[in-house]
Coordinates of C-alpha atoms and ligand atoms in Angstrom, one line a residue:
M210 CA 215.9 -66.4 120.9
D211 CA 212.7 -66.6 123.0
K212 CA 212.1 -69.7 125.2
K213 CA 209.2 -72.1 125.3
I214 CA 208.3 -71.2 128.8
S215 CA 209.5 -68.6 131.3
Y216 CA 208.7 -67.5 134.8
G217 CA 208.8 -64.4 136.9
S218 CA 207.7 -63.9 140.5
A219 CA 207.3 -61.1 143.1
I220 CA 206.1 -60.7 146.6
G221 CA 203.8 -58.1 148.2
K222 CA 204.4 -55.7 151.0
I223 CA 202.9 -54.4 154.2
I224 CA 203.2 -50.7 155.1
L225 CA 203.7 -50.7 158.8
M226 CA 203.6 -46.9 159.2
G227 CA 203.4 -43.9 156.9
E228 CA 201.0 -44.7 154.1
H229 CA 199.6 -41.5 152.5
S230 CA 202.0 -39.1 154.3
V231 CA 204.8 -40.9 152.3
V232 CA 203.3 -39.3 149.2
Y233 CA 204.1 -35.9 150.7
G234 CA 207.8 -36.6 151.5
E235 CA 207.4 -38.0 155.0
P236 CA 209.1 -41.3 156.0
A237 CA 207.3 -44.6 155.9
I238 CA 208.2 -48.2 157.0
A239 CA 207.4 -51.1 154.8
I240 CA 208.2 -54.8 155.1
P241 CA 208.0 -57.6 152.5
F242 CA 205.0 -59.9 152.8
P243 CA 205.9 -63.3 151.3
S244 CA 202.4 -64.7 151.8
A245 CA 201.3 -62.4 149.0
K246 CA 203.1 -64.0 146.1
I247 CA 202.6 -63.4 142.4
K248 CA 203.9 -65.8 139.7
T249 CA 203.9 -65.1 136.0
S250 CA 204.4 -67.8 133.4
I251 CA 204.9 -67.0 129.7
Y252 CA 204.2 -69.7 127.1
K253 CA 205.1 -69.9 123.5
S254 CA 201.9 -69.9 121.4
N255 CA 200.5 -68.8 118.0
G256 CA 198.8 -65.5 117.3
D257 CA 197.6 -62.7 119.6
T258 CA 198.8 -62.7 123.2
V259 CA 196.3 -64.1 125.7
L260 CA 196.3 -62.8 129.3
N261 CA 195.0 -65.1 132.1
C262 CA 195.1 -63.0 135.3
F263 CA 192.7 -62.9 138.3
S264 CA 189.2 -62.8 136.8
Y265 CA 190.2 -62.2 133.2
N266 CA 191.1 -64.8 130.5
G267 CA 191.2 -63.3 127.0
A268 CA 193.1 -61.2 124.5
L269 CA 195.6 -59.0 126.2
L270 CA 194.7 -56.0 124.1
E271 CA 191.0 -56.4 124.9
A272 CA 191.6 -56.7 128.7
P273 CA 189.3 -54.5 130.7
E274 CA 190.2 -51.1 132.3
E275 CA 191.4 -52.6 135.5
F276 CA 194.3 -54.2 133.6
S277 CA 195.3 -51.1 131.8
E278 CA 198.6 -50.6 133.7
L279 CA 199.5 -54.3 133.1
K280 CA 198.7 -54.0 129.4
S281 CA 200.7 -50.8 129.1
V282 CA 203.8 -52.1 130.8
I283 CA 203.7 -55.4 128.9
K284 CA 203.5 -53.4 125.6
K285 CA 206.3 -51.1 126.7
V286 CA 208.6 -54.0 127.6
V287 CA 208.0 -55.7 124.3
E288 CA 208.6 -52.4 122.4
D289 CA 211.7 -51.6 124.5
L290 CA 213.1 -55.1 123.7
D291 CA 212.3 -54.7 120.0
E292 CA 210.0 -57.7 120.1
K293 CA 206.5 -58.4 118.9
L294 CA 203.4 -58.7 121.0
K295 CA 202.3 -62.0 119.6
D296 CA 203.0 -65.8 119.7
F297 CA 203.2 -65.9 123.5
N298 CA 200.6 -66.1 126.3
I299 CA 200.8 -64.7 129.8
D300 CA 199.4 -66.5 132.9
I301 CA 199.5 -64.6 136.2
K302 CA 198.6 -66.4 139.5
S303 CA 198.4 -64.7 142.8
T304 CA 198.1 -66.1 146.4
I305 CA 196.1 -63.0 147.4
P306 CA 193.1 -61.2 145.8
S307 CA 193.9 -58.0 143.9
E308 CA 193.7 -54.5 145.5
R309 CA 194.2 -55.4 149.1
G310 CA 196.8 -52.8 149.9
M311 CA 199.6 -55.3 149.8
G312 CA 201.2 -53.8 146.8
S313 CA 199.7 -56.3 144.4
S314 CA 199.7 -54.0 141.4
A315 CA 203.4 -53.4 141.8
A316 CA 204.0 -57.1 142.4
V317 CA 202.0 -58.2 139.4
A318 CA 203.9 -55.7 137.2
A319 CA 207.3 -56.8 138.6
S320 CA 206.5 -60.5 138.1
A321 CA 205.3 -59.9 134.5
I322 CA 208.3 -57.8 133.7
R323 CA 210.7 -60.4 135.1
A324 CA 209.0 -63.2 133.2
L325 CA 209.1 -61.2 129.9
Y326 CA 212.8 -60.4 130.2
D327 CA 213.4 -64.0 131.0
Y328 CA 211.3 -65.1 128.0
F329 CA 213.3 -62.8 125.6
D330 CA 216.5 -63.9 127.4
I331 CA 217.6 -60.4 128.3
R332 CA 219.2 -59.6 131.7
L333 CA 217.1 -57.3 133.8
D334 CA 218.8 -54.9 136.2
N335 CA 217.1 -53.4 139.3
N336 CA 217.1 -49.8 137.8
T337 CA 215.3 -50.9 134.7
L338 CA 212.8 -53.0 136.8
T339 CA 212.2 -50.0 139.1
S340 CA 211.5 -47.6 136.3
L341 CA 209.2 -50.1 134.5
V342 CA 207.2 -50.8 137.8
N343 CA 207.0 -47.1 138.4
F344 CA 205.7 -46.6 134.9
S345 CA 202.9 -49.1 135.7
E346 CA 202.3 -47.6 139.2
I347 CA 201.8 -44.1 137.7
I348 CA 199.0 -45.5 135.6
V349 CA 197.5 -47.1 138.7
H350 CA 197.3 -44.1 140.8
G351 CA 198.8 -41.0 139.3
N352 CA 201.2 -39.9 142.0
P353 CA 202.8 -42.9 143.6
S354 CA 205.4 -42.3 146.3
G355 CA 207.5 -45.2 144.9
I356 CA 207.4 -47.2 148.2
D357 CA 205.5 -50.2 146.6
T358 CA 207.9 -50.3 143.8
A359 CA 211.0 -50.1 146.0
I360 CA 209.9 -52.9 148.3
V361 CA 208.7 -55.2 145.5
V362 CA 212.0 -54.7 143.6
G363 CA 214.3 -55.0 146.7
E364 CA 212.3 -57.4 148.9
K365 CA 213.9 -56.0 152.1
P366 CA 212.3 -54.0 154.9
L367 CA 212.6 -50.3 154.2
Y368 CA 212.6 -46.9 155.9
Y369 CA 211.5 -45.0 152.9
I370 CA 211.5 -41.3 152.0
K371 CA 210.4 -40.3 148.5
G372 CA 213.4 -39.2 146.4
K373 CA 216.0 -40.2 149.0
P374 CA 218.4 -43.1 148.8
L375 CA 216.8 -46.4 149.9
E376 CA 217.5 -47.2 153.6
V377 CA 217.2 -50.9 154.2
F378 CA 215.8 -51.2 157.6
K379 CA 216.8 -54.3 159.6
F380 CA 214.4 -55.4 162.2
K381 CA 213.7 -58.4 164.3
L382 CA 210.9 -57.9 166.7
D383 CA 209.6 -60.5 169.2
A384 CA 206.0 -59.9 168.2
Y385 CA 203.5 -61.1 165.6
L386 CA 201.5 -59.3 163.0
I387 CA 198.1 -60.4 161.8
V388 CA 197.1 -59.2 158.4
S389 CA 193.3 -59.3 158.0
D390 CA 191.5 -58.9 154.8
T391 CA 188.3 -56.7 154.9
G392 CA 187.2 -58.5 151.7
E393 CA 186.7 -55.1 150.1
K394 CA 188.9 -53.9 147.2
G395 CA 191.1 -51.0 148.4
M396 CA 190.9 -47.9 146.3
T397 CA 194.4 -46.5 146.4
K398 CA 193.8 -44.0 143.6
F399 CA 190.6 -42.7 145.1
A400 CA 192.1 -42.7 148.6
V401 CA 195.2 -40.7 147.5
S402 CA 192.9 -38.2 145.8
K403 CA 190.7 -38.0 149.0
V404 CA 193.7 -37.1 151.1
R405 CA 194.8 -34.5 148.5
K406 CA 191.3 -33.0 148.7
F407 CA 191.3 -33.0 152.5
I408 CA 194.6 -31.1 152.5
E409 CA 193.3 -28.6 150.0
D410 CA 190.1 -28.0 152.0
N411 CA 191.9 -28.0 155.4
P412 CA 195.4 -26.8 154.7
A413 CA 196.5 -26.3 158.4
R414 CA 195.0 -29.5 159.8
G415 CA 196.0 -31.4 156.7
K416 CA 199.6 -30.4 157.1
E417 CA 199.5 -31.3 160.8
L418 CA 198.1 -34.7 160.1
I419 CA 200.7 -35.5 157.4
E420 CA 203.5 -34.3 159.6
S421 CA 202.2 -36.2 162.6
L422 CA 202.0 -39.4 160.5
G423 CA 205.6 -38.8 159.4
K424 CA 206.7 -38.3 163.0
L425 CA 205.1 -41.6 164.0
S426 CA 207.1 -43.4 161.3
S427 CA 210.4 -41.9 162.6
D428 CA 209.4 -42.7 166.2
A429 CA 208.5 -46.2 165.1
K430 CA 211.9 -46.7 163.6
K431 CA 213.5 -45.9 167.0
I432 CA 210.9 -47.9 168.9
I433 CA 211.6 -51.0 166.7
K434 CA 215.3 -50.7 167.2
E435 CA 214.7 -50.6 170.9
E436 CA 212.3 -53.5 170.6
K437 CA 209.5 -51.7 172.5
I438 CA 206.5 -53.5 171.1
I439 CA 204.0 -51.8 173.5
E440 CA 205.1 -48.4 172.2
L441 CA 204.9 -49.7 168.6
G442 CA 201.3 -50.8 169.2
K443 CA 200.4 -47.3 170.6
A444 CA 202.0 -45.6 167.6
M445 CA 199.9 -47.8 165.3
N446 CA 196.8 -46.8 167.1
N447 CA 197.7 -43.2 166.8
A448 CA 198.4 -43.6 163.1
Q449 CA 195.0 -45.2 162.6
N450 CA 193.3 -42.2 164.3
L451 CA 195.1 -39.8 162.0
L452 CA 194.3 -41.8 158.9
K453 CA 190.7 -41.9 160.0
E454 CA 190.7 -38.2 160.2
L455 CA 192.1 -38.0 156.7
R456 CA 189.0 -40.1 155.7
V457 CA 190.8 -43.2 154.3
S458 CA 189.4 -45.6 156.9
N459 CA 185.9 -47.0 156.6
E460 CA 183.4 -49.0 158.8
T461 CA 184.9 -52.4 158.0
I462 CA 188.4 -51.3 158.8
D463 CA 187.2 -49.6 162.0
S464 CA 185.4 -52.7 163.0
L465 CA 188.4 -55.0 162.5
V466 CA 190.6 -52.5 164.4
R467 CA 188.1 -52.4 167.2
V468 CA 187.8 -56.2 167.4
S469 CA 191.7 -56.4 167.5
I470 CA 192.0 -53.9 170.3
D471 CA 189.0 -55.2 172.3
N472 CA 190.7 -58.6 172.3
G473 CA 194.0 -57.5 173.7
A474 CA 196.1 -56.6 170.6
L475 CA 198.9 -54.1 171.2
G476 CA 197.8 -51.9 168.2
S477 CA 195.9 -52.0 164.9
K478 CA 195.6 -49.9 161.8
L479 CA 194.8 -50.0 158.1
T480 CA 197.7 -50.7 155.8
G481 CA 198.2 -49.3 152.3
G482 CA 195.7 -47.0 150.6
G483 CA 192.7 -47.9 152.9
L484 CA 189.0 -47.6 152.0
G485 CA 189.0 -51.4 152.1
G486 CA 192.0 -53.6 151.7
C487 CA 193.7 -55.0 154.8
V488 CA 194.1 -54.2 158.5
I489 CA 197.3 -55.0 160.5
T490 CA 197.3 -56.0 164.1
L491 CA 200.3 -56.3 166.4
C492 CA 200.3 -59.0 169.0
S493 CA 202.9 -59.9 171.6
T494 CA 202.8 -63.7 171.3
K495 CA 201.9 -66.3 168.6
K496 CA 199.2 -67.7 170.9
E497 CA 197.6 -64.3 171.1
A498 CA 197.9 -63.8 167.4
I499 CA 196.2 -67.1 166.6
S500 CA 193.4 -66.3 169.1
I501 CA 192.8 -62.8 167.8
S502 CA 193.1 -64.0 164.2
N503 CA 190.2 -66.5 164.9
T504 CA 188.1 -63.8 166.5
L505 CA 188.7 -61.5 163.5
L506 CA 187.6 -64.3 161.1
N507 CA 184.4 -64.7 163.3
N508 CA 183.8 -61.0 163.1
G509 CA 183.9 -60.2 159.4
A510 CA 187.6 -60.7 158.3
K511 CA 187.5 -62.6 155.0
N512 CA 191.0 -64.0 155.5
T513 CA 194.0 -63.6 157.8
W514 CA 197.7 -64.2 157.7
I515 CA 200.0 -64.3 160.7
S516 CA 203.6 -63.2 160.2
N517 CA 206.4 -63.3 162.7
M518 CA 208.4 -60.1 162.6
G519 CA 211.8 -61.5 162.0
V520 CA 211.8 -64.0 164.9
E521 CA 212.1 -67.7 164.3
E522 CA 209.5 -69.1 166.7
D523 CA 207.5 -68.0 169.7
E524 CA 207.9 -70.3 172.8
S525 CA 204.6 -69.4 174.4
Ligands
LIG850 C1 199.9 -47.4 148.8 O1 200.4 -48.7 149.0 C2 200.6 -46.5 149.7 C3 200.1 -45.0 149.5 O2 200.9 -44.3 150.5 C4 200.3 -44.5 148.1 C5 201.8 -44.3 147.8 O3 202.7 -44.3 148.6 O4 202.1 -44.2 146.6 C6 198.7 -44.8 149.9

């Protein structure tokens, strides 16, 4: 029996290292990002299902192209559960704008799937959730590595290699990470296809860049274990240069990276697909993170979030 109202939620992610190369089987490191929170509510109603999500409020089946993966996964869940796509409405709220490289497509899908299973009173296991979020991610950008799905489902830091068992990656680093929003929608699908094109056109250099990005992820894993934050900053800067050569950075990202470094950050790079979205900046103290965050806001960042990397508080 369906309920009167049900909820589902999910949080976003930050890729610290290894975006793009992870699609080619190289390792990547991702951490949950609780500031990016999605909440789905499902209400009993009468008639066709209405979707209220980001900029859209209208019939689910008439939702524009940008909601096609959400529409498809909702239809699939309803069919899989042998239910009907009517007499309930779906309301999705997010603390972050869409397409900022924080895994919001996977998080939106996960929260909607969780809410639907709750609404129809069916227990949802992680394998089913993973395959449904992947189904939605394949519609979003064709050839996902699965990292966004894995972190959104498990909500634990991960050292991730496509097709390998998940390796939960514990870390506690006495450092702070600023996430700054370029205000531009990232274009993951386009960025992934641009990287593919670069590799096709420049096979030798493309292979080198992908392998170097992978090596930076495995180095970063060791560096984080040894708590060498200066080395981590350097690895982030190197990754940004390689991603830039793969053509997935842009002027806005480059400018926020430059502002970060010029103001004393340990390292800075894009996170996620690039071509917009967000930049991450590593700082050694909270005081420095607050100061650089303010400078970023005065120099084009549309929003910033500061996250401690597993430490409780900074004394400085
Ligand atoms: C997107 O969050 C990360 C990419 O590496 C794509 C993927 O892993 O599927 C760009």
